[in-house]
PDB file of C-alpha atoms in Angstrom:
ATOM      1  CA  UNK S   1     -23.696   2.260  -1.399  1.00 49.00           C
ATOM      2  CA  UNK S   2     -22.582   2.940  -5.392  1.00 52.00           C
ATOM      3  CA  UNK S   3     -19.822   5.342  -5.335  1.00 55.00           C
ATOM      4  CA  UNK S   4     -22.369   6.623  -8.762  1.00 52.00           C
ATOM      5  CA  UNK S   5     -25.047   6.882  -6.918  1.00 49.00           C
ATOM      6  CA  UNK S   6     -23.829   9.677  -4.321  1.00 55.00           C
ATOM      7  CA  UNK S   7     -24.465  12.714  -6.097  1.00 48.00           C
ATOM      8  CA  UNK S   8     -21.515  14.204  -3.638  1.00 49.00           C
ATOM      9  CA  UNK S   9     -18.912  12.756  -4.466  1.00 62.00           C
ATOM     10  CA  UNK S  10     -16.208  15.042  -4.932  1.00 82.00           C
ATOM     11  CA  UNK S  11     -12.714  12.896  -5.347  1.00 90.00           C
ATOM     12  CA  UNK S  12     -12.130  10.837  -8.124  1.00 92.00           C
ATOM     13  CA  UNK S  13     -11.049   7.300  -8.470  1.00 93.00           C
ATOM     14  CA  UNK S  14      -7.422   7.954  -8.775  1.00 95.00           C
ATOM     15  CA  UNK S  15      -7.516  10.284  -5.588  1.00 95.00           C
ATOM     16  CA  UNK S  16      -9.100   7.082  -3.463  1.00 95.00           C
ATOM     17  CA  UNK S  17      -6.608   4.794  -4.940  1.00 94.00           C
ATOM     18  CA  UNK S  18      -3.929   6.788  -3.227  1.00 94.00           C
ATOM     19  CA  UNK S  19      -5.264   7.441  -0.253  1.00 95.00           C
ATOM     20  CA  UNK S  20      -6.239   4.012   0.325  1.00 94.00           C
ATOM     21  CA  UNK S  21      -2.405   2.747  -0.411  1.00 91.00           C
ATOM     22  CA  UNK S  22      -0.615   5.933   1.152  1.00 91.00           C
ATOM     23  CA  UNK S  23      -3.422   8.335   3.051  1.00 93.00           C
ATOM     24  CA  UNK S  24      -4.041   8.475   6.480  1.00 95.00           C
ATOM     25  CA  UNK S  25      -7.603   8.716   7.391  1.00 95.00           C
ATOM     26  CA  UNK S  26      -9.340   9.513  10.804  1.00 95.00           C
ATOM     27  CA  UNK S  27     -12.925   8.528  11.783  1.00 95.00           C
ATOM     28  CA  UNK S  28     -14.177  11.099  14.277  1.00 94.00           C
ATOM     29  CA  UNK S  29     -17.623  10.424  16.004  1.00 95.00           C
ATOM     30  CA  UNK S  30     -19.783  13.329  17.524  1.00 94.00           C
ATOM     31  CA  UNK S  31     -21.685  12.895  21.018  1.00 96.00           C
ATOM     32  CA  UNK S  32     -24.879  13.315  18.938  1.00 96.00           C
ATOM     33  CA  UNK S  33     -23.582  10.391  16.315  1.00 94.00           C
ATOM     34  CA  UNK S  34     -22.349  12.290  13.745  1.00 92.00           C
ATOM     35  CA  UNK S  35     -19.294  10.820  11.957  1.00 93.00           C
ATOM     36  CA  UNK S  36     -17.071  12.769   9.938  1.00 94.00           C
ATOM     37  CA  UNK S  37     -13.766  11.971   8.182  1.00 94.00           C
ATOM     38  CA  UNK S  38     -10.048  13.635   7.447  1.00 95.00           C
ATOM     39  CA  UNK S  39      -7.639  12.281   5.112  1.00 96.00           C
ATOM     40  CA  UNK S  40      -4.050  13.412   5.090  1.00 96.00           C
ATOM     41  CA  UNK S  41      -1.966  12.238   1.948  1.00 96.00           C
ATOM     42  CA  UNK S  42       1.893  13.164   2.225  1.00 95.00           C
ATOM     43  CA  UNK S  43       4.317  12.205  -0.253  1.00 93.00           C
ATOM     44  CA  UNK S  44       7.964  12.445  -1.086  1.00 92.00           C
ATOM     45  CA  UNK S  45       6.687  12.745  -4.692  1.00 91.00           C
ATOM     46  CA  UNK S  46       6.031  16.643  -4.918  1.00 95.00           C
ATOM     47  CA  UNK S  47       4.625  16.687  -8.146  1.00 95.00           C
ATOM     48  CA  UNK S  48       1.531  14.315  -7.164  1.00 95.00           C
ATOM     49  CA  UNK S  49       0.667  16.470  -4.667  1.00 96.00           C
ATOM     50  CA  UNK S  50       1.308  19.526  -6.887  1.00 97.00           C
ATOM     51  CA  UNK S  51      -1.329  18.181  -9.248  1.00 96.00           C
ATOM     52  CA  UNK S  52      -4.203  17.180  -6.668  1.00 96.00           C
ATOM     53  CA  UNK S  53      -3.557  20.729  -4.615  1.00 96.00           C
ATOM     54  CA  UNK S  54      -4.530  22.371  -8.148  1.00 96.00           C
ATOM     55  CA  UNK S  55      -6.906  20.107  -9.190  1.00 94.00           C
ATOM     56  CA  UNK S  56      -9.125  20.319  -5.335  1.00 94.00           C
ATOM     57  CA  UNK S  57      -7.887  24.085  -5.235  1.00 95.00           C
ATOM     58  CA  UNK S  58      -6.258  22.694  -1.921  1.00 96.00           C
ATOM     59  CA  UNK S  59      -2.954  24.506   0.004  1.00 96.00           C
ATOM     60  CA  UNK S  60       0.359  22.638  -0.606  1.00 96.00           C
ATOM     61  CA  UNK S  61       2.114  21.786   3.094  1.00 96.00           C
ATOM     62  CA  UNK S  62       5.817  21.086   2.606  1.00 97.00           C
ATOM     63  CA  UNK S  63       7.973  19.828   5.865  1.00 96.00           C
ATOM     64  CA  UNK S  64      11.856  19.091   5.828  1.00 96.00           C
ATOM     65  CA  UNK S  65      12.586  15.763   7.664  1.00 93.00           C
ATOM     66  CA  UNK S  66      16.112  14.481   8.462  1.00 94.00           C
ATOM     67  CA  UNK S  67      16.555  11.045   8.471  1.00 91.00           C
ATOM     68  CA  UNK S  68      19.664   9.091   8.596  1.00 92.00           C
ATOM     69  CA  UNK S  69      21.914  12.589   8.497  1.00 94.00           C
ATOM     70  CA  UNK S  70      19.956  13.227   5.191  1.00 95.00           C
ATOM     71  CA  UNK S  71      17.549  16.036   4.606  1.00 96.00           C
ATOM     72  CA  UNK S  72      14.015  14.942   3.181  1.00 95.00           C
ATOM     73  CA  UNK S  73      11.718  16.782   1.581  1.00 96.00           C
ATOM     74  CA  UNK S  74       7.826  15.758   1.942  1.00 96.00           C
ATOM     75  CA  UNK S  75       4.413  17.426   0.993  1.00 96.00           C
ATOM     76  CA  UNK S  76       0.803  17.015   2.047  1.00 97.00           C
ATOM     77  CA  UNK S  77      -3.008  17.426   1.149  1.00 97.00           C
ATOM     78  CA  UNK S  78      -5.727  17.577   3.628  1.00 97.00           C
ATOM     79  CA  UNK S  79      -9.188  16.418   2.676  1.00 96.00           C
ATOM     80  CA  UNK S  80     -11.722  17.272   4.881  1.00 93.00           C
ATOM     81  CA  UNK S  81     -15.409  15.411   5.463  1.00 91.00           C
ATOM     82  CA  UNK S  82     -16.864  17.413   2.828  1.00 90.00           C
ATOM     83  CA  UNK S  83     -14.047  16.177   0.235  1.00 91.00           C
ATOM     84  CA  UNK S  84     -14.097  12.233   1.314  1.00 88.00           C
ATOM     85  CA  UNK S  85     -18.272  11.823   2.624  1.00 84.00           C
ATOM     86  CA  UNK S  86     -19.419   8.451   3.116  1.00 81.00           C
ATOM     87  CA  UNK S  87     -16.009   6.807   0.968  1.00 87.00           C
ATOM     88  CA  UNK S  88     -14.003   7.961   4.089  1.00 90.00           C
ATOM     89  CA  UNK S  89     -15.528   4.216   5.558  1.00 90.00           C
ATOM     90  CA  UNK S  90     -13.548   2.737   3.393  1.00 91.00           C
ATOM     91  CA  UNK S  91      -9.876   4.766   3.579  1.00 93.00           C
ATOM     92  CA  UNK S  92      -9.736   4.050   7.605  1.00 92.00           C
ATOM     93  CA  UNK S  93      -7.497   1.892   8.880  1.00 90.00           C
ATOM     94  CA  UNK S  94      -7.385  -1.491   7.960  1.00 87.00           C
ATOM     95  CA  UNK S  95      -9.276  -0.270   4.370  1.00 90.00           C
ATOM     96  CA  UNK S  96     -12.400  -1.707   5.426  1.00 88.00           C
ATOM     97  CA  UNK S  97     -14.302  -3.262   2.091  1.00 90.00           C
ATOM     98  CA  UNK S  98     -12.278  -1.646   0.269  1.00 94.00           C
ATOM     99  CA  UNK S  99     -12.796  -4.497  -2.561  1.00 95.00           C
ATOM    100  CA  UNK S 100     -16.480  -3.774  -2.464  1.00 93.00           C
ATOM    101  CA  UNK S 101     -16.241  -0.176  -2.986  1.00 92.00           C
ATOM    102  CA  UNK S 102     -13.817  -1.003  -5.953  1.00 95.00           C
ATOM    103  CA  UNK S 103     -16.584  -3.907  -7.371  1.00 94.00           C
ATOM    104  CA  UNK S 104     -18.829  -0.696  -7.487  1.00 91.00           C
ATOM    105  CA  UNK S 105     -16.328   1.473 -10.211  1.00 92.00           C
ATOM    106  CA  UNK S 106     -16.473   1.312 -14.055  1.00 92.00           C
ATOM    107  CA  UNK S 107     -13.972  -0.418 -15.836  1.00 93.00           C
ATOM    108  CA  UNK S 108     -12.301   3.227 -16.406  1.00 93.00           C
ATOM    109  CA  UNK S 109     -12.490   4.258 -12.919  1.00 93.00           C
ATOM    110  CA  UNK S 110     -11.100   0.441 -11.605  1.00 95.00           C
ATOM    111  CA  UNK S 111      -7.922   1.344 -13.973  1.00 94.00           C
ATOM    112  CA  UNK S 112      -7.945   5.049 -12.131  1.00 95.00           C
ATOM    113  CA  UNK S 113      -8.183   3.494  -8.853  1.00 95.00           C
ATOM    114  CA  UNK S 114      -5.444   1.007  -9.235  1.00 94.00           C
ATOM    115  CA  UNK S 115      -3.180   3.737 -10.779  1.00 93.00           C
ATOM    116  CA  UNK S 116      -3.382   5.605  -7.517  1.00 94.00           C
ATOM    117  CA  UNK S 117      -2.753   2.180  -5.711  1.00 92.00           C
ATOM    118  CA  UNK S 118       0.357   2.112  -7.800  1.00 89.00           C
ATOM    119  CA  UNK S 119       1.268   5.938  -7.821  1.00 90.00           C
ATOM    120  CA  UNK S 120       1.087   5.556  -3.701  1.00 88.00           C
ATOM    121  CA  UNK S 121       2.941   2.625  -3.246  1.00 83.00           C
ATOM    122  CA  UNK S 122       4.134   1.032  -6.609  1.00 79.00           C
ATOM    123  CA  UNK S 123       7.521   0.555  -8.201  1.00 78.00           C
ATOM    124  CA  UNK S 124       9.125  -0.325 -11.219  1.00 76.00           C
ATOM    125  CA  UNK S 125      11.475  -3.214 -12.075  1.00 78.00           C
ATOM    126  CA  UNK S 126      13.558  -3.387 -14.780  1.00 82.00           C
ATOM    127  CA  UNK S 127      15.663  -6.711 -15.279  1.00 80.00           C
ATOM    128  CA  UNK S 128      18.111  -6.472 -17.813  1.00 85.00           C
ATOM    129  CA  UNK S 129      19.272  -9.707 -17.811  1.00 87.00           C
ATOM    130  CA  UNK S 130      15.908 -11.145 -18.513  1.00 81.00           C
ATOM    131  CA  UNK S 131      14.675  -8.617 -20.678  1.00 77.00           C
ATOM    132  CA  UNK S 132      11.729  -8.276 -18.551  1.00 74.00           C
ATOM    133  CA  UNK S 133       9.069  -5.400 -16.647  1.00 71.00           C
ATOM    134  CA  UNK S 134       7.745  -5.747 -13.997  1.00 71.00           C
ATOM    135  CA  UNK S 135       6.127  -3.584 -10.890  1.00 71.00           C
ATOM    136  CA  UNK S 136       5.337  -4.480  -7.522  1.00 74.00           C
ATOM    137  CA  UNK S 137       3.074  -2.762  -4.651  1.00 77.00           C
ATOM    138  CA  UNK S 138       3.975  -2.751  -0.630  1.00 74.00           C
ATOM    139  CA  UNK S 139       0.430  -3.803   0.768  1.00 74.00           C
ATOM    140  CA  UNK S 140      -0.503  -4.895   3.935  1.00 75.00           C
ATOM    141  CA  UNK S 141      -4.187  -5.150   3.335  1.00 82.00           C
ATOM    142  CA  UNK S 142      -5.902  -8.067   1.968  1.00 84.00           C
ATOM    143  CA  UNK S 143      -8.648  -6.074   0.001  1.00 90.00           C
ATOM    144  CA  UNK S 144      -5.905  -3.909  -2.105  1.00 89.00           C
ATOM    145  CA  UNK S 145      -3.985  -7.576  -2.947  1.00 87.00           C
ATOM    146  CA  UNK S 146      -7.246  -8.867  -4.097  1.00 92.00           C
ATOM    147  CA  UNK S 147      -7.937  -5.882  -6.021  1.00 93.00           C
ATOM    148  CA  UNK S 148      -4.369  -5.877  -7.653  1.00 90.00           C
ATOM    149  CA  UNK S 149      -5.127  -9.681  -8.336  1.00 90.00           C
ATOM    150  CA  UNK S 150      -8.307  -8.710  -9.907  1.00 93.00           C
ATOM    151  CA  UNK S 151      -7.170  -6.282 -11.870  1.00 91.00           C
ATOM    152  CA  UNK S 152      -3.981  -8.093 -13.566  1.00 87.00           C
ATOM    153  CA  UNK S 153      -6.545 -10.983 -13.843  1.00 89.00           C
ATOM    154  CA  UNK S 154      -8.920  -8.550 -16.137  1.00 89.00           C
ATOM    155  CA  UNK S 155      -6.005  -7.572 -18.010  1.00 85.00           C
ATOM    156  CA  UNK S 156      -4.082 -10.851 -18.512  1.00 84.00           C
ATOM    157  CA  UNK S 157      -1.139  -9.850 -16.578  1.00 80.00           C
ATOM    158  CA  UNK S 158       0.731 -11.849 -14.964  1.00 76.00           C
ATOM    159  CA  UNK S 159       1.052 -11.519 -11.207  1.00 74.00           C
ATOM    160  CA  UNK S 160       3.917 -13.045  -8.509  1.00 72.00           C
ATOM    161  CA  UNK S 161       2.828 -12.708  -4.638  1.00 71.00           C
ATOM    162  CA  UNK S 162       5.151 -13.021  -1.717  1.00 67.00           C
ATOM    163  CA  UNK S 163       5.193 -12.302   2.082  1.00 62.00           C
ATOM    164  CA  UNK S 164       7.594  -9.562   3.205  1.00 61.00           C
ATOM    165  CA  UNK S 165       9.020 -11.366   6.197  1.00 61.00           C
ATOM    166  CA  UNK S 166      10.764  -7.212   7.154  1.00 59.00           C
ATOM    167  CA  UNK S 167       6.901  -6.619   8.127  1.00 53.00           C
ATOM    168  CA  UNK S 168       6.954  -3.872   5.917  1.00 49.00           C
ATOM    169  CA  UNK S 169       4.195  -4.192   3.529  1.00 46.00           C
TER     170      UNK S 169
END
C-alpha cells in the first residue's frame, strides 16, 4: 500500500518517524477479524508532545516517575485506530517493513520521517577537539538502520555504525 494513496491518512511523516523509534504500538484482533491499532508515544521531551497534542487536538498525560532517588517528569499521546489505520502494521513491534513504507514517501516526507527517527531517539555530538558534528540514533531494528543509511547516503553524509554490546539499542 502507498502511504499517498490512502485517502485516510491522518498522521504525518514526522509523527510515524517517532513512533516508529520511540512509540509503543498494540495490534488488537477482533473474533470477527477485525484488526485495529493504538499507539502510545511518551517522552521526557514535553515540548514534542506539547506540539503533536495541539496539532491532533489530542489530551496531554503527564506522570512523575522516580528513578534513581530522582524525580522524572514524562508526557504521553494516545493515537487511536482511527489516527494510525493501516500504517499501524508497520509501528508494531519489531517495525515490520518499515523500510518499505519509507521507499513509499517523497523526498520531503523521507526527511520528515527521519527527523522524527532522530527527534525520538537521536543525539547530538559535539567534539571540540576535532572540530567536528556529529549525531547518532539508539536502534535496534534493522529497517530504521537501513533507512538512516539510506538517508545519509542521499545526502552525502557520512555515516559510522557500531554494535552496542550494553544491549541497549
Amino acid at each position: 500500500m502507498n502511504y499517498y494513496m490512502d485517502n485516510n491518512k491522518k498522521l504525518d511523516a514526522y509523527t510515524i518517524g517517532l513512533l516508529a523509534s520511540d512509540g509503543h504500538t498494540t495490534k488488537y484482533v477482533s473474533l470477527n477479524g477485525s484488526v485495529n491499532y493504538h499507539s502510545q508515544l511518551e517522552v521526557a521531551e514535553e515540548q514534542i508532545i506539547n506540539d503533536l497534542c495541539l496539532k491532533y487536538d489530542k489530551k496531554v498525560f503527564h506522570r512523575e516517575r522516580v528513578i534513581k532517588d530522582k524525580v522524572r517528569h514524562f508526557w504521553r499521546i494516545t493515537f487511536n485506530n482511527d489516527d494510525i489505520g493501516w500504517c499501524g502494521e508497520y509501528l508494531i513491534k519489531g517495525r515490520p517493513n518499515i523500510f518499505d513504507f519509507y521507499n513509499s514517501l517523497t523526498e520531503f516526507d523521507k526527511s520528515e520521517f527521519v527527523r522524527g527517527v532522530f527527534d525520538g531517539d537521536g543525539t547530538i555530538v559535539i567534539n571540540k577537539t576535532r572540530h567536528t558534528v556529529g549525531f547518532s540514533v539508539n536502534s535496534k531494528q534493522e529497517d530504521i538502520r537501513k533507512i538512516l543509511l539510506d538517508f545519509a547516503n542521499r545526502y552525502n553524509l557520512k555515516i559510522s555504525e557500531y554494535f552496542d554490546k550494553r544491549g541497549s539499542g
